[in-house]
Amino acid sequence: SVSWAQAASWQGSLSMPASVEHDSNPRLEADQSEAVTRTTLTPDYRLERTSGLDVLSVGLGGQIQRSSDQRILADREDPRLNLGWQRETETGAVGSSWRYEESSTLAALDETGVETSDGTRKKHALSGFWRAQANARSTLSNTLTYNTVSYDDTTLHDYEDLSLNFDIDYALTARWVPFTGFTVSRYIPADDSAEQASTNYKPVAGVRLALSETWDAELQAGHDVASSDEYEGGWQGGVSLNYSGERALLSLGAERTTTTSGEGGFVEVEQLRGTWSYALSERSSAGLGATWRDSKGAQPNVFSQVDAWLSHELSSSWQTRLSVAYKQRSEDDVADASASVIGLTFIYSHPDI
């Protein structure tokens, strides 16, 4: 109850978006596109307690989806739970987190463009981090992450992913912060999988730039090496440019990176993205977005999306949002697939409950 939370010095917050979307082709299939209307409720409740230098956090949420045609898109109840701990130290911080979530395997379309059925993906994620300021200019950080991912779709492969990342940055000035890092990732397929385990090594170097009070940028580059027959490594890197003005926000980016995937092993992804938003008034805002992604996995494909949205704050607790999007997926020797999505969302939020 609220009285118990206050007595224990817990701070709670609640967010509950509810949306109705009409999607002309939710699976992005080229040969048999069928439309569906889905209703989605996404509750998210968070608790946080600060005790001295320690911060404990608990998150409970999920997604409840109802479909107008279950032949195309199934009804779903996907839970999500996360626990976290962080402690401030004299020179930095240390912490750990655990997260469990279920989601539709169709999420792979938004990640690497791979086509799947509407199954379930289950993911456990355990991570720990350490950060310390070595001197007035240098900061060291280290992160260890362990993930287990399983599918009930036979076209995707269960796997484990273990990664260790080390970064160091050095502030030459308040505006120029060079950094370097090294990441080792290990892909471990399930015992019954025909896939082979592989390791990826990726050193990077770059710089974060505060160009002005409203503009900032980041550049990084590196070359990874992988012990895999499917992917042997290549040049990695990216550039981002961000603007934060009085009424407008702009973010542009381009990157080439690798990620573990249910397709098997490491997948190289090249991506361009851009988002822009503008405050029309104190309560209303509008925005545009665009994404282009070239995935070179087991199903090499090019995915692109453009979207626009308009939001309005109805009160301190209620907000509404109207959105439209167009998606397209291209693959060699297969006809292009496209989809149009229009949605209306109402969001209830309470920062202190």
mmCIF file of C-alpha atoms in Angstrom:
data_model
loop_
_atom_site.group_PDB
_atom_site.id
_atom_site.type_symbol
_atom_site.label_atom_id
_atom_site.label_comp_id
_atom_site.label_asym_id
_atom_site.label_seq_id
_atom_site.Cartn_x
_atom_site.Cartn_y
_atom_site.Cartn_z
ATOM 1 C CA SER A 1 0.000 0.000 0.000
ATOM 2 C CA VAL A 2 1.007 3.647 -0.243
ATOM 3 C CA SER A 3 1.422 3.938 3.543
ATOM 4 C CA TRP A 4 3.858 1.003 3.577
ATOM 5 C CA ALA A 5 5.878 2.503 0.740
ATOM 6 C CA GLN A 6 6.160 5.813 2.553
ATOM 7 C CA ALA A 7 7.164 4.157 5.819
ATOM 8 C CA ALA A 8 9.928 2.258 4.056
ATOM 9 C CA SER A 9 11.061 5.446 2.218
ATOM 10 C CA TRP A 10 10.203 4.006 -1.175
ATOM 11 C CA GLN A 11 9.428 6.349 -4.065
ATOM 12 C CA GLY A 12 6.989 4.955 -6.629
ATOM 13 C CA SER A 13 5.978 5.993 -10.144
ATOM 14 C CA LEU A 14 3.412 4.635 -12.576
ATOM 15 C CA SER A 15 3.110 4.888 -16.352
ATOM 16 C CA MET A 16 0.317 3.242 -18.328
ATOM 17 C CA PRO A 17 0.167 3.824 -22.106
ATOM 18 C CA ALA A 18 -2.885 2.414 -23.898
ATOM 19 C CA SER A 19 -2.899 2.399 -27.698
ATOM 20 C CA VAL A 20 -4.961 1.328 -30.701
ATOM 21 C CA GLU A 21 -3.038 0.699 -33.932
ATOM 22 C CA HIS A 22 -4.047 -0.373 -37.418
ATOM 23 C CA ASP A 23 -1.186 -2.188 -39.193
ATOM 24 C CA SER A 24 -1.574 -3.114 -42.851
ATOM 25 C CA ASN A 25 1.121 -5.843 -42.698
ATOM 26 C CA PRO A 26 2.413 -6.593 -39.157
ATOM 27 C CA ARG A 27 4.696 -9.434 -40.309
ATOM 28 C CA LEU A 28 6.052 -7.474 -43.301
ATOM 29 C CA GLU A 29 5.310 -10.406 -45.610
ATOM 30 C CA ALA A 30 5.638 -9.799 -49.342
ATOM 31 C CA ASP A 31 3.320 -12.540 -50.588
ATOM 32 C CA GLN A 32 0.369 -12.450 -48.186
ATOM 33 C CA SER A 33 0.030 -9.128 -46.411
ATOM 34 C CA GLU A 34 -3.037 -8.938 -44.175
ATOM 35 C CA ALA A 35 -4.128 -6.028 -42.003
ATOM 36 C CA VAL A 36 -4.864 -6.191 -38.295
ATOM 37 C CA THR A 37 -5.972 -3.794 -35.562
ATOM 38 C CA ARG A 38 -4.298 -4.282 -32.182
ATOM 39 C CA THR A 39 -5.064 -2.808 -28.787
ATOM 40 C CA THR A 40 -2.120 -2.637 -26.399
ATOM 41 C CA LEU A 41 -1.805 -1.789 -22.695
ATOM 42 C CA THR A 42 1.754 -1.327 -21.384
ATOM 43 C CA PRO A 43 1.762 -0.755 -17.597
ATOM 44 C CA ASP A 44 5.069 0.098 -15.933
ATOM 45 C CA TYR A 45 5.391 0.505 -12.150
ATOM 46 C CA ARG A 46 8.719 1.476 -10.579
ATOM 47 C CA LEU A 47 9.874 1.666 -6.963
ATOM 48 C CA GLU A 48 13.087 3.228 -5.749
ATOM 49 C CA ARG A 49 14.597 3.495 -2.296
ATOM 50 C CA THR A 50 17.652 5.525 -1.298
ATOM 51 C CA SER A 51 19.436 4.504 1.883
ATOM 52 C CA GLY A 52 22.654 6.368 2.492
ATOM 53 C CA LEU A 53 24.892 5.706 -0.509
ATOM 54 C CA ASP A 54 22.757 2.805 -1.790
ATOM 55 C CA VAL A 55 19.880 3.000 -4.261
ATOM 56 C CA LEU A 56 17.574 -0.006 -4.720
ATOM 57 C CA SER A 57 15.101 -0.156 -7.607
ATOM 58 C CA VAL A 58 12.293 -2.511 -8.598
ATOM 59 C CA GLY A 59 10.363 -2.417 -11.855
ATOM 60 C CA LEU A 60 7.244 -4.422 -12.716
ATOM 61 C CA GLY A 61 5.445 -4.139 -16.011
ATOM 62 C CA GLY A 62 4.499 -5.842 -19.191
ATOM 63 C CA GLN A 63 2.439 -5.659 -22.338
ATOM 64 C CA ILE A 64 -1.117 -6.867 -22.857
ATOM 65 C CA GLN A 65 -2.165 -7.071 -26.501
ATOM 66 C CA ARG A 66 -5.460 -7.922 -28.141
ATOM 67 C CA SER A 67 -5.710 -8.540 -31.874
ATOM 68 C CA SER A 68 -8.644 -8.188 -34.254
ATOM 69 C CA ASP A 69 -7.494 -11.325 -36.119
ATOM 70 C CA GLN A 70 -5.525 -13.933 -34.192
ATOM 71 C CA ARG A 71 -4.641 -15.786 -37.384
ATOM 72 C CA ILE A 72 -2.367 -12.873 -38.193
ATOM 73 C CA LEU A 73 -1.376 -11.600 -34.764
ATOM 74 C CA ALA A 74 -1.959 -13.450 -31.507
ATOM 75 C CA ASP A 75 -3.289 -12.045 -28.255
ATOM 76 C CA ARG A 76 -0.389 -11.629 -25.839
ATOM 77 C CA GLU A 77 0.397 -11.107 -22.139
ATOM 78 C CA ASP A 78 4.136 -10.446 -21.846
ATOM 79 C CA PRO A 79 5.555 -9.780 -18.337
ATOM 80 C CA ARG A 80 8.617 -7.713 -17.486
ATOM 81 C CA LEU A 81 10.523 -7.541 -14.179
ATOM 82 C CA ASN A 82 13.756 -5.795 -13.269
ATOM 83 C CA LEU A 83 15.768 -5.347 -10.053
ATOM 84 C CA GLY A 84 18.688 -2.992 -9.566
ATOM 85 C CA TRP A 85 21.209 -1.841 -6.990
ATOM 86 C CA GLN A 86 23.730 1.009 -7.143
ATOM 87 C CA ARG A 87 26.163 2.375 -4.570
ATOM 88 C CA GLU A 88 28.007 5.664 -4.783
ATOM 89 C CA THR A 89 31.699 5.480 -3.876
ATOM 90 C CA GLU A 90 34.312 8.139 -3.155
ATOM 91 C CA THR A 91 35.481 8.104 -6.773
ATOM 92 C CA GLY A 92 32.498 6.748 -8.718
ATOM 93 C CA ALA A 93 29.859 4.060 -8.427
ATOM 94 C CA VAL A 94 29.284 0.298 -8.494
ATOM 95 C CA GLY A 95 26.071 -1.575 -9.205
ATOM 96 C CA SER A 96 24.236 -4.550 -10.631
ATOM 97 C CA SER A 97 20.892 -5.308 -12.263
ATOM 98 C CA TRP A 98 18.721 -8.243 -13.311
ATOM 99 C CA ARG A 99 15.956 -8.164 -15.881
ATOM 100 C CA TYR A 100 13.455 -10.702 -17.207
ATOM 101 C CA GLU A 101 11.126 -9.993 -20.091
ATOM 102 C CA GLU A 102 8.970 -11.758 -22.632
ATOM 103 C CA SER A 103 8.136 -10.325 -26.040
ATOM 104 C CA SER A 104 6.975 -11.324 -29.497
ATOM 105 C CA THR A 105 9.574 -12.809 -31.825
ATOM 106 C CA LEU A 106 8.328 -10.251 -34.348
ATOM 107 C CA ALA A 107 10.621 -7.834 -32.485
ATOM 108 C CA ALA A 108 13.413 -9.361 -34.607
ATOM 109 C CA LEU A 109 11.981 -7.390 -37.541
ATOM 110 C CA ASP A 110 12.857 -4.143 -35.760
ATOM 111 C CA GLU A 111 16.322 -5.373 -34.737
ATOM 112 C CA THR A 112 17.849 -7.242 -37.690
ATOM 113 C CA GLY A 113 14.929 -7.510 -40.149
ATOM 114 C CA VAL A 114 14.649 -11.298 -39.890
ATOM 115 C CA GLU A 115 11.204 -12.701 -40.700
ATOM 116 C CA THR A 116 9.629 -14.955 -38.059
ATOM 117 C CA SER A 117 6.263 -16.179 -36.871
ATOM 118 C CA ASP A 118 4.481 -14.502 -33.959
ATOM 119 C CA GLY A 119 6.112 -16.583 -31.230
ATOM 120 C CA THR A 120 7.568 -15.694 -27.824
ATOM 121 C CA ARG A 121 11.082 -14.621 -26.921
ATOM 122 C CA LYS A 122 12.190 -14.947 -23.291
ATOM 123 C CA LYS A 123 15.252 -13.047 -22.100
ATOM 124 C CA HIS A 124 17.151 -12.997 -18.794
ATOM 125 C CA ALA A 125 19.796 -10.267 -18.426
ATOM 126 C CA LEU A 126 22.265 -9.988 -15.533
ATOM 127 C CA SER A 127 24.815 -7.174 -15.445
ATOM 128 C CA GLY A 128 27.269 -5.461 -13.150
ATOM 129 C CA PHE A 129 29.254 -2.261 -13.546
ATOM 130 C CA TRP A 130 32.032 -0.304 -11.886
ATOM 131 C CA ARG A 131 33.017 3.308 -12.550
ATOM 132 C CA ALA A 132 35.794 5.341 -10.967
ATOM 133 C CA GLN A 133 37.501 8.671 -11.540
ATOM 134 C CA ALA A 134 41.234 7.971 -11.770
ATOM 135 C CA ASN A 135 42.158 11.656 -11.552
ATOM 136 C CA ALA A 136 40.699 15.078 -12.311
ATOM 137 C CA ARG A 137 40.530 14.295 -16.041
ATOM 138 C CA SER A 138 40.245 10.506 -16.433
ATOM 139 C CA THR A 139 37.319 8.159 -15.772
ATOM 140 C CA LEU A 140 37.499 4.359 -15.909
ATOM 141 C CA SER A 141 34.452 2.107 -16.336
ATOM 142 C CA ASN A 142 33.900 -1.614 -16.605
ATOM 143 C CA THR A 143 30.689 -3.542 -17.424
ATOM 144 C CA LEU A 144 29.994 -7.282 -17.382
ATOM 145 C CA THR A 145 26.765 -8.583 -18.961
ATOM 146 C CA TYR A 146 25.290 -12.077 -19.224
ATOM 147 C CA ASN A 147 22.147 -12.762 -21.289
ATOM 148 C CA THR A 148 20.145 -15.907 -21.982
ATOM 149 C CA VAL A 149 17.632 -15.816 -24.841
ATOM 150 C CA SER A 150 15.156 -18.534 -25.809
ATOM 151 C CA TYR A 151 12.469 -18.797 -28.506
ATOM 152 C CA ASP A 152 9.491 -21.020 -29.198
ATOM 153 C CA ASP A 153 10.044 -20.346 -32.923
ATOM 154 C CA THR A 154 12.096 -23.088 -34.627
ATOM 155 C CA THR A 155 13.516 -20.630 -37.188
ATOM 156 C CA LEU A 156 15.445 -18.870 -34.388
ATOM 157 C CA HIS A 157 18.190 -20.300 -32.173
ATOM 158 C CA ASP A 158 18.399 -20.173 -28.369
ATOM 159 C CA TYR A 159 21.690 -18.756 -27.124
ATOM 160 C CA GLU A 160 23.690 -17.224 -24.278
ATOM 161 C CA ASP A 161 25.736 -14.054 -24.596
ATOM 162 C CA LEU A 162 28.563 -13.015 -22.249
ATOM 163 C CA SER A 163 30.313 -9.675 -22.764
ATOM 164 C CA LEU A 164 32.953 -7.658 -20.926
ATOM 165 C CA ASN A 165 33.514 -3.990 -21.713
ATOM 166 C CA PHE A 166 36.249 -1.639 -20.489
ATOM 167 C CA ASP A 167 36.325 2.113 -21.245
ATOM 168 C CA ILE A 168 38.574 5.018 -20.323
ATOM 169 C CA ASP A 169 38.003 8.680 -21.187
ATOM 170 C CA TYR A 170 40.245 11.684 -20.750
ATOM 171 C CA ALA A 171 38.834 15.214 -20.657
ATOM 172 C CA LEU A 172 41.302 17.369 -22.581
ATOM 173 C CA THR A 173 38.952 20.309 -22.031
ATOM 174 C CA ALA A 174 35.347 20.726 -20.955
ATOM 175 C CA ARG A 175 34.375 20.410 -24.643
ATOM 176 C CA TRP A 176 36.772 17.688 -25.906
ATOM 177 C CA VAL A 177 36.676 14.242 -24.286
ATOM 178 C CA PRO A 178 38.629 11.515 -26.145
ATOM 179 C CA PHE A 179 37.908 7.911 -25.120
ATOM 180 C CA THR A 180 38.979 4.389 -25.893
ATOM 181 C CA GLY A 181 37.449 1.025 -25.094
ATOM 182 C CA PHE A 182 37.671 -2.707 -25.587
ATOM 183 C CA THR A 183 34.805 -5.221 -25.650
ATOM 184 C CA VAL A 184 34.946 -9.018 -25.656
ATOM 185 C CA SER A 185 31.693 -10.864 -26.443
ATOM 186 C CA ARG A 186 31.070 -14.612 -26.389
ATOM 187 C CA TYR A 187 28.138 -16.180 -28.275
ATOM 188 C CA ILE A 188 27.160 -19.601 -26.852
ATOM 189 C CA PRO A 189 24.421 -21.525 -28.712
ATOM 190 C CA ALA A 190 22.067 -23.929 -26.957
ATOM 191 C CA ASP A 191 23.268 -27.526 -26.578
ATOM 192 C CA ASP A 192 20.810 -28.829 -29.181
ATOM 193 C CA SER A 193 21.743 -26.175 -31.753
ATOM 194 C CA ALA A 194 23.818 -26.806 -34.848
ATOM 195 C CA GLU A 195 25.364 -23.345 -34.471
ATOM 196 C CA GLN A 196 28.957 -22.948 -33.262
ATOM 197 C CA ALA A 197 30.158 -20.834 -30.359
ATOM 198 C CA SER A 198 32.182 -17.776 -31.329
ATOM 199 C CA THR A 199 33.993 -14.839 -29.732
ATOM 200 C CA ASN A 200 34.132 -11.227 -30.876
ATOM 201 C CA TYR A 201 36.924 -8.788 -29.950
ATOM 202 C CA LYS A 202 36.315 -5.087 -30.582
ATOM 203 C CA PRO A 203 38.664 -2.197 -29.705
ATOM 204 C CA VAL A 204 37.343 1.338 -30.352
ATOM 205 C CA ALA A 205 38.555 4.910 -29.997
ATOM 206 C CA GLY A 206 36.700 8.162 -30.367
ATOM 207 C CA VAL A 207 35.883 11.603 -29.045
ATOM 208 C CA ARG A 208 32.850 13.353 -27.547
ATOM 209 C CA LEU A 209 32.521 16.989 -28.545
ATOM 210 C CA ALA A 210 30.499 19.812 -26.991
ATOM 211 C CA LEU A 211 30.379 22.032 -30.069
ATOM 212 C CA SER A 212 28.287 24.739 -28.405
ATOM 213 C CA GLU A 213 25.604 25.158 -25.767
ATOM 214 C CA THR A 214 23.074 23.555 -28.114
ATOM 215 C CA TRP A 215 25.153 21.177 -30.305
ATOM 216 C CA ASP A 216 27.149 18.087 -29.356
ATOM 217 C CA ALA A 217 28.667 15.237 -31.355
ATOM 218 C CA GLU A 218 30.440 11.906 -30.965
ATOM 219 C CA LEU A 219 32.748 10.030 -33.324
ATOM 220 C CA GLN A 220 34.202 6.555 -32.826
ATOM 221 C CA ALA A 221 35.946 3.910 -34.919
ATOM 222 C CA GLY A 222 37.448 0.464 -34.459
ATOM 223 C CA HIS A 223 37.934 -2.950 -36.007
ATOM 224 C CA ASP A 224 36.498 -6.151 -34.576
ATOM 225 C CA VAL A 225 37.729 -9.718 -35.032
ATOM 226 C CA ALA A 226 35.497 -12.775 -34.603
ATOM 227 C CA SER A 227 36.232 -16.499 -34.338
ATOM 228 C CA SER A 228 33.328 -17.404 -36.618
ATOM 229 C CA ASP A 229 32.967 -18.957 -40.065
ATOM 230 C CA GLU A 230 29.945 -16.770 -40.848
ATOM 231 C CA TYR A 231 31.431 -13.459 -39.659
ATOM 232 C CA GLU A 232 35.160 -12.786 -39.443
ATOM 233 C CA GLY A 233 35.086 -9.136 -38.420
ATOM 234 C CA GLY A 234 35.498 -5.745 -40.039
ATOM 235 C CA TRP A 235 35.584 -2.004 -39.510
ATOM 236 C CA GLN A 236 33.172 -0.674 -36.898
ATOM 237 C CA GLY A 237 32.272 2.839 -35.875
ATOM 238 C CA GLY A 238 29.772 5.613 -35.874
ATOM 239 C CA VAL A 239 29.040 9.308 -35.744
ATOM 240 C CA SER A 240 26.204 11.163 -34.021
ATOM 241 C CA LEU A 241 25.122 14.797 -33.970
ATOM 242 C CA ASN A 242 22.590 16.229 -31.523
ATOM 243 C CA TYR A 243 20.894 19.593 -31.174
ATOM 244 C CA SER A 244 18.909 20.762 -28.140
ATOM 245 C CA GLY A 245 17.293 24.153 -28.578
ATOM 246 C CA GLU A 246 14.637 26.084 -26.759
ATOM 247 C CA ARG A 247 11.812 24.460 -28.745
ATOM 248 C CA ALA A 248 13.456 21.949 -31.109
ATOM 249 C CA LEU A 249 15.415 18.710 -30.655
ATOM 250 C CA LEU A 250 17.405 17.006 -33.424
ATOM 251 C CA SER A 251 19.383 13.763 -33.418
ATOM 252 C CA LEU A 252 21.272 12.281 -36.400
ATOM 253 C CA GLY A 253 23.424 9.175 -36.467
ATOM 254 C CA ALA A 254 25.239 6.648 -38.636
ATOM 255 C CA GLU A 255 26.904 3.468 -37.414
ATOM 256 C CA ARG A 256 28.223 0.045 -38.279
ATOM 257 C CA THR A 257 28.195 -2.466 -35.449
ATOM 258 C CA THR A 258 27.742 -6.148 -34.621
ATOM 259 C CA THR A 259 25.176 -7.772 -32.368
ATOM 260 C CA THR A 260 24.261 -11.278 -31.264
ATOM 261 C CA SER A 261 21.076 -12.578 -32.834
ATOM 262 C CA GLY A 262 18.649 -15.471 -32.848
ATOM 263 C CA GLU A 263 19.705 -15.989 -36.464
ATOM 264 C CA GLY A 264 22.906 -17.503 -35.070
ATOM 265 C CA GLY A 265 26.175 -15.889 -34.009
ATOM 266 C CA PHE A 266 27.110 -12.284 -34.696
ATOM 267 C CA VAL A 267 25.281 -10.121 -37.226
ATOM 268 C CA GLU A 268 26.796 -6.989 -38.782
ATOM 269 C CA VAL A 269 24.379 -4.064 -39.053
ATOM 270 C CA GLU A 270 24.802 -0.721 -40.830
ATOM 271 C CA GLN A 271 22.301 1.953 -39.842
ATOM 272 C CA LEU A 272 21.324 5.559 -40.523
ATOM 273 C CA ARG A 273 18.811 7.299 -38.254
ATOM 274 C CA GLY A 274 17.351 10.704 -37.618
ATOM 275 C CA THR A 275 14.710 12.210 -35.309
ATOM 276 C CA TRP A 276 13.354 15.740 -34.991
ATOM 277 C CA SER A 277 10.801 17.179 -32.589
ATOM 278 C CA TYR A 278 9.379 20.641 -32.107
ATOM 279 C CA ALA A 279 7.369 22.160 -29.260
ATOM 280 C CA LEU A 280 4.317 23.744 -30.880
ATOM 281 C CA SER A 281 3.206 25.145 -27.527
ATOM 282 C CA GLU A 282 3.649 24.465 -23.830
ATOM 283 C CA ARG A 283 1.419 21.387 -24.158
ATOM 284 C CA SER A 284 1.740 20.256 -27.776
ATOM 285 C CA SER A 285 4.651 18.923 -29.823
ATOM 286 C CA ALA A 286 5.267 17.233 -33.169
ATOM 287 C CA GLY A 287 8.044 15.101 -34.563
ATOM 288 C CA LEU A 288 9.487 13.187 -37.510
ATOM 289 C CA GLY A 289 11.746 10.143 -37.645
ATOM 290 C CA ALA A 290 13.555 8.028 -40.228
ATOM 291 C CA THR A 291 15.627 4.837 -40.084
ATOM 292 C CA TRP A 292 17.571 2.887 -42.720
ATOM 293 C CA ARG A 293 19.249 -0.393 -41.756
ATOM 294 C CA ASP A 294 21.251 -2.973 -43.729
ATOM 295 C CA SER A 295 21.526 -6.300 -41.858
ATOM 296 C CA LYS A 296 23.981 -8.929 -43.074
ATOM 297 C CA GLY A 297 22.782 -11.981 -41.134
ATOM 298 C CA ALA A 298 21.332 -15.324 -42.214
ATOM 299 C CA GLN A 299 18.587 -13.343 -43.998
ATOM 300 C CA PRO A 300 20.437 -10.329 -45.489
ATOM 301 C CA ASN A 301 17.932 -7.498 -45.863
ATOM 302 C CA VAL A 302 17.433 -3.748 -45.949
ATOM 303 C CA PHE A 303 14.808 -2.239 -43.658
ATOM 304 C CA SER A 304 13.610 1.361 -43.752
ATOM 305 C CA GLN A 305 10.989 3.326 -41.840
ATOM 306 C CA VAL A 306 9.655 6.884 -41.752
ATOM 307 C CA ASP A 307 7.240 8.093 -39.102
ATOM 308 C CA ALA A 308 5.550 11.220 -37.783
ATOM 309 C CA TRP A 309 3.721 11.995 -34.556
ATOM 310 C CA LEU A 310 1.740 14.671 -32.790
ATOM 311 C CA SER A 311 1.310 14.750 -29.010
ATOM 312 C CA HIS A 312 -0.747 16.875 -26.634
ATOM 313 C CA GLU A 313 -0.704 17.097 -22.838
ATOM 314 C CA LEU A 314 -4.308 16.892 -21.668
ATOM 315 C CA SER A 315 -3.450 17.394 -17.980
ATOM 316 C CA SER A 316 -0.607 16.809 -15.547
ATOM 317 C CA SER A 317 -1.370 13.066 -15.645
ATOM 318 C CA TRP A 318 -2.741 12.484 -19.147
ATOM 319 C CA GLN A 319 -1.156 12.764 -22.580
ATOM 320 C CA THR A 320 -2.378 11.725 -26.029
ATOM 321 C CA ARG A 321 -0.336 10.902 -29.121
ATOM 322 C CA LEU A 322 -1.269 10.350 -32.786
ATOM 323 C CA SER A 323 1.314 8.576 -34.942
ATOM 324 C CA VAL A 324 1.733 7.312 -38.505
ATOM 325 C CA ALA A 325 4.532 5.182 -39.949
ATOM 326 C CA TYR A 326 5.553 3.533 -43.200
ATOM 327 C CA LYS A 327 7.910 0.518 -43.243
ATOM 328 C CA GLN A 328 9.609 -1.357 -46.054
ATOM 329 C CA ARG A 329 11.788 -4.457 -46.156
ATOM 330 C CA SER A 330 13.885 -5.575 -49.135
ATOM 331 C CA GLU A 331 15.672 -8.881 -49.635
ATOM 332 C CA ASP A 332 17.475 -10.385 -52.657
ATOM 333 C CA ASP A 333 15.302 -12.657 -54.837
ATOM 334 C CA VAL A 334 12.216 -11.754 -52.772
ATOM 335 C CA ALA A 335 9.582 -9.118 -53.530
ATOM 336 C CA ASP A 336 9.681 -6.010 -51.339
ATOM 337 C CA ALA A 337 7.297 -5.947 -48.376
ATOM 338 C CA SER A 338 5.754 -2.786 -46.945
ATOM 339 C CA ALA A 339 3.349 -1.736 -44.208
ATOM 340 C CA SER A 340 1.521 1.373 -43.053
ATOM 341 C CA VAL A 341 0.696 1.904 -39.377
ATOM 342 C CA ILE A 342 -1.558 4.503 -37.794
ATOM 343 C CA GLY A 343 -2.048 4.652 -34.040
ATOM 344 C CA LEU A 344 -3.653 6.612 -31.234
ATOM 345 C CA THR A 345 -2.177 6.394 -27.725
ATOM 346 C CA PHE A 346 -3.355 7.703 -24.351
ATOM 347 C CA ILE A 347 -0.722 7.794 -21.607
ATOM 348 C CA TYR A 348 -1.481 8.008 -17.890
ATOM 349 C CA SER A 349 1.481 8.775 -15.637
ATOM 350 C CA HIS A 350 1.880 9.501 -11.938
ATOM 351 C CA PRO A 351 5.392 10.445 -10.764
ATOM 352 C CA ASP A 352 4.720 9.790 -7.061
ATOM 353 C CA ILE A 353 2.429 6.929 -6.119
#
